[in-house]
Tab-separated table of C-alpha atoms in Angstrom:
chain	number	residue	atom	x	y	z
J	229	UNK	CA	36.636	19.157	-98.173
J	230	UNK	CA	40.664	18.054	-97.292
J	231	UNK	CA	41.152	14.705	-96.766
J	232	UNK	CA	42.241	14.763	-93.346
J	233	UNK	CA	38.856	16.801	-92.158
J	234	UNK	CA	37.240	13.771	-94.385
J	235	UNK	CA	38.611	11.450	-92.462
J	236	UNK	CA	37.850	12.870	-89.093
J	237	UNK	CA	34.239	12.891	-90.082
J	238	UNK	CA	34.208	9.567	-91.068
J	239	UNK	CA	35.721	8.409	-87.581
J	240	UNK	CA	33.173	10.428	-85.488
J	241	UNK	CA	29.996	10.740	-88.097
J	242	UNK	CA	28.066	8.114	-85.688
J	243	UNK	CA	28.881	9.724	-82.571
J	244	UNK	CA	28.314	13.150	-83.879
J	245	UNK	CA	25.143	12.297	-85.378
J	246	UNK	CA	23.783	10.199	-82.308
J	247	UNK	CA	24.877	13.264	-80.010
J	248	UNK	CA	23.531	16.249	-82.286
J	249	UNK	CA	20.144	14.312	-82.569
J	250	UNK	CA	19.890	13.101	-78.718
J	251	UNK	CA	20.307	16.586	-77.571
J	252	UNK	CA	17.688	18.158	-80.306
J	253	UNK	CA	15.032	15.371	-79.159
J	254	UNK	CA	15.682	16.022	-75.592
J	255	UNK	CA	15.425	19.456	-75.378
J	256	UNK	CA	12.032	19.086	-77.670
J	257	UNK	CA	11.012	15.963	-74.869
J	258	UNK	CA	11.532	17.862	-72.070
J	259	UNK	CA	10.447	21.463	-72.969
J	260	UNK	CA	7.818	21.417	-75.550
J	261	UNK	CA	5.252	21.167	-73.211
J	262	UNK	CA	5.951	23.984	-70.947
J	263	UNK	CA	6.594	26.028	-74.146
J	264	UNK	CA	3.655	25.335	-76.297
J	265	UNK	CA	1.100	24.425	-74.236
J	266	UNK	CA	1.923	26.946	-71.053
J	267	UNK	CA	3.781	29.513	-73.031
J	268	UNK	CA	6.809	29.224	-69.936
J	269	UNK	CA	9.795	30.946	-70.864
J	270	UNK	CA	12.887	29.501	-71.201
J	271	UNK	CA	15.591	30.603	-68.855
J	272	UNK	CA	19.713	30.183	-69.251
J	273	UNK	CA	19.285	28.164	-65.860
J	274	UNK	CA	17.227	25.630	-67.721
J	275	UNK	CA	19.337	25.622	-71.246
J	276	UNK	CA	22.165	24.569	-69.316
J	277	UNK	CA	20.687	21.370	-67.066
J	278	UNK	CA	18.795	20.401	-70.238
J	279	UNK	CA	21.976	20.323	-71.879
J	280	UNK	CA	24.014	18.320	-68.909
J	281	UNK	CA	21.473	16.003	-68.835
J	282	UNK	CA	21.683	15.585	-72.804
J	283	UNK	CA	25.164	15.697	-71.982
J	284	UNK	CA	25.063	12.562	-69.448
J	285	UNK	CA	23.015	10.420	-71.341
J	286	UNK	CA	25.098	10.973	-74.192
J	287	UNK	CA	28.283	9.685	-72.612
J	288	UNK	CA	26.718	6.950	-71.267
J	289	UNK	CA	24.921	5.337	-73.923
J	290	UNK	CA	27.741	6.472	-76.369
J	291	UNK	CA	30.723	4.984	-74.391
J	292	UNK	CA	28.864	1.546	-73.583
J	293	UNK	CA	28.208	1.322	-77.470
J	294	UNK	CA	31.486	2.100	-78.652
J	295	UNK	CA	33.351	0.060	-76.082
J	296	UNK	CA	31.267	-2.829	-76.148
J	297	UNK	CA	31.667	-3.049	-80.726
J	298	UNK	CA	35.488	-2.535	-80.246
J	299	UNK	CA	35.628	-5.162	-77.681
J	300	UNK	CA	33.414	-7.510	-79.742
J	301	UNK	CA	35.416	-7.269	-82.921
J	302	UNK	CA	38.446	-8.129	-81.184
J	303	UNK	CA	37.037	-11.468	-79.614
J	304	UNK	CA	35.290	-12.035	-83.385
J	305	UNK	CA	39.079	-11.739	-84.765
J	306	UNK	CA	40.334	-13.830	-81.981
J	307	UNK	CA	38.285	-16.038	-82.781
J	308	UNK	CA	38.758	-16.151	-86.746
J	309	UNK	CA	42.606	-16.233	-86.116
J	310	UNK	CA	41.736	-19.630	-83.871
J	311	UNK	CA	43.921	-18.693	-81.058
J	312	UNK	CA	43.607	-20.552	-77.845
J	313	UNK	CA	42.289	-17.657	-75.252
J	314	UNK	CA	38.876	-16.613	-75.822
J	315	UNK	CA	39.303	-12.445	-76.862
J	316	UNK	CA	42.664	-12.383	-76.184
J	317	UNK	CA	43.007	-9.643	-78.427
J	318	UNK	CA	40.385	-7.822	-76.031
J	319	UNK	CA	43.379	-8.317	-73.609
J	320	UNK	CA	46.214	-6.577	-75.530
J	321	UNK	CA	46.911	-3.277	-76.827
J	322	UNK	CA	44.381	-3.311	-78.945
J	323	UNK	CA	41.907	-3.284	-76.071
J	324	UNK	CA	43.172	-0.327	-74.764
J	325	UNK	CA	42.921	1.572	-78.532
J	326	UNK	CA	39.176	0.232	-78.186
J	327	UNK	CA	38.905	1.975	-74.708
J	328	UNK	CA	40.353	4.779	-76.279
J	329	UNK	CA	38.696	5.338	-79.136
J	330	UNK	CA	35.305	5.028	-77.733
J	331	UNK	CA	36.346	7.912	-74.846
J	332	UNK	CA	37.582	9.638	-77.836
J	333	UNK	CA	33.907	9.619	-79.522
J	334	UNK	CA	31.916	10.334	-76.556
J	335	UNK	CA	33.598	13.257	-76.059
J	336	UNK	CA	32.563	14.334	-79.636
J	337	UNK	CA	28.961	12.865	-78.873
J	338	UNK	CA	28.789	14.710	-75.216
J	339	UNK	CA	29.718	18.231	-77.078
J	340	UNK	CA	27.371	17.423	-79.903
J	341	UNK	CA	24.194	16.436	-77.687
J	342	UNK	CA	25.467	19.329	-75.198
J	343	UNK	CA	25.484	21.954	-77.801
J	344	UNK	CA	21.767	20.327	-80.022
J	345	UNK	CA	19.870	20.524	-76.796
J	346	UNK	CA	21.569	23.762	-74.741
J	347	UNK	CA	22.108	26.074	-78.065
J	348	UNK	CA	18.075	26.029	-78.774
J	349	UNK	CA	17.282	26.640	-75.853
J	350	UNK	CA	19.696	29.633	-75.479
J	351	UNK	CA	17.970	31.207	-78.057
J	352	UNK	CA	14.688	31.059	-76.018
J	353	UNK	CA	16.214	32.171	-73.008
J	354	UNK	CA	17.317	35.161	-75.038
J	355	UNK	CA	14.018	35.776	-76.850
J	356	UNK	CA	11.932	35.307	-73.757
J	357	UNK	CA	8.410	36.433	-75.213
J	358	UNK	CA	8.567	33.735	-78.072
J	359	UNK	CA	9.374	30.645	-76.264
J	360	UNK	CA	7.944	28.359	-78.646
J	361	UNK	CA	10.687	29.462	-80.947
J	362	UNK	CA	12.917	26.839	-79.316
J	363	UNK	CA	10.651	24.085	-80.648
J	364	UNK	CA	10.378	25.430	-84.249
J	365	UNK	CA	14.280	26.047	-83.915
J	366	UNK	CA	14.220	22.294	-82.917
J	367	UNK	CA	12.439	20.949	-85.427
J	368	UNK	CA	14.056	23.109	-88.371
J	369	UNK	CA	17.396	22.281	-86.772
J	370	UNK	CA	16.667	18.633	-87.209
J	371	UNK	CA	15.238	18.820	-90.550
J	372	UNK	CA	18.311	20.725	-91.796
J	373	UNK	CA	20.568	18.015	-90.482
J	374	UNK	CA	18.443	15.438	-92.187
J	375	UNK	CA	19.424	17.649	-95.147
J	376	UNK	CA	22.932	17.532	-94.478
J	377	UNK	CA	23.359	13.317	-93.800
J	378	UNK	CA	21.298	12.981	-97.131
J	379	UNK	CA	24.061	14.992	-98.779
J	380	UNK	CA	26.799	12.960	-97.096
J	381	UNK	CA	25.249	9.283	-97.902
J	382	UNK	CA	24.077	10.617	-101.695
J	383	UNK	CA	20.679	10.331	-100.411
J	384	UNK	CA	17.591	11.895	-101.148
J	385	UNK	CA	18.118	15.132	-99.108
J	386	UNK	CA	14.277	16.526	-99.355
J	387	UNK	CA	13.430	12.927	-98.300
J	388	UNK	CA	16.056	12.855	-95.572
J	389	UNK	CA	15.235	16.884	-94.882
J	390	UNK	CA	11.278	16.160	-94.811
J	391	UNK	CA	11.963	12.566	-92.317
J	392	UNK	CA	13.923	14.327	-89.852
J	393	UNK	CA	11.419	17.472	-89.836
J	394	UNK	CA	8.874	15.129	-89.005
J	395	UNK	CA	10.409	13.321	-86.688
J	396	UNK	CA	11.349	16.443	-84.988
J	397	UNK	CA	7.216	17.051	-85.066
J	398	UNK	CA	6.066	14.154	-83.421
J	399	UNK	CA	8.999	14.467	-80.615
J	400	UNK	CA	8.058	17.700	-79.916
J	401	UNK	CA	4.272	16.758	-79.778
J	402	UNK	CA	5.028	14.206	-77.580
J	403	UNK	CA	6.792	16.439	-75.398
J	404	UNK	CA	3.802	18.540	-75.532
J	405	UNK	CA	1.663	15.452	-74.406
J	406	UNK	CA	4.239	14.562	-71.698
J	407	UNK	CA	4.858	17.987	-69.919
J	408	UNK	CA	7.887	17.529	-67.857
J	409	UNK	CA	9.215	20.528	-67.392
């Protein structure tokens, strides 16, 4: 891998992660029901407002994190440097980088949870006599990313692989339990 695409991922592994996983747990959340237990089929119509909703939350929650951490290290610095104004550095330019950066990782975290809840859910719409696919695509989806950030960290990737699966398991069962849509 070439250091600048290294780099990159290090800047946006959080909100990439956070965004791929929120969308794969919503659409399990919000479908799994309908699809196991009903056997409803999946239309495009429903891939894509699944997906803006993933979408939404993403932004939000993502944003408010990112923004709020930037801001508080700059009033932690301010204060370590002992100048006079509390988070002045909150204030400056450096503020505005903060505000910036944390738009720039949302964006990567709205596309991620877009794509983990919509592109699952495609695939159902497109296979409409095996809806339940989407939740095993879920599920495998999840556990293959667990595979992947146990790679990245030098983890344990059948633990990380087997964690996520799981996870991805009870979700979906609890979407099952739930039936929303």
């Amino acid at each position: 891998m070439s250091q600048p695409v290294r780099r990159l991922l290090a800047r946006f592994l959080l909100p990439l992660t956070l965004g791929t996983v929120d969308g794969l747990l919503n659409a399990l959340t919000l479908t799994a029901g309908s699809l196991v237990g009903g056997g409803s089929r999946v239309t495009y119509g429903l891939a894509f407002r699944v997906g803006g909703a993933a979408l939404v939350t993403a932004a939000f929650s993502v944003f408010v994190a990112e923004y709020a951490e930037g801001r508080a290290n700059l009033v932690r610095a301010s204060r370590e440097l002992n100048l006079t104004a509390r988070g002045h550095l909150a204030t400056t330019r450096l503020g505005r980088i903060a505000a910036t950066r944390s738009l720039a990782a949302t964006a990567v975290a709205c596309a991620a949870s877009f794509l983990g809840a919509a592109v699952p859910l495609l695939v159902g719409a497109a296979l409409p006599d095996v809806s339940w696919i989407v939740v095993v695509l879920g599920v495998l989806a999840l556990a293959a990313f667990g595979g992947l950030l146990g790679r990245l960290f030098a983890g344990r990737v059948a633990v990380w692989t087997v964690a996520m699966g799981i996870g991805g398991v009870a979700i979906a069962w609890i979407g099952v339990w739930l039936d929303i849509a």
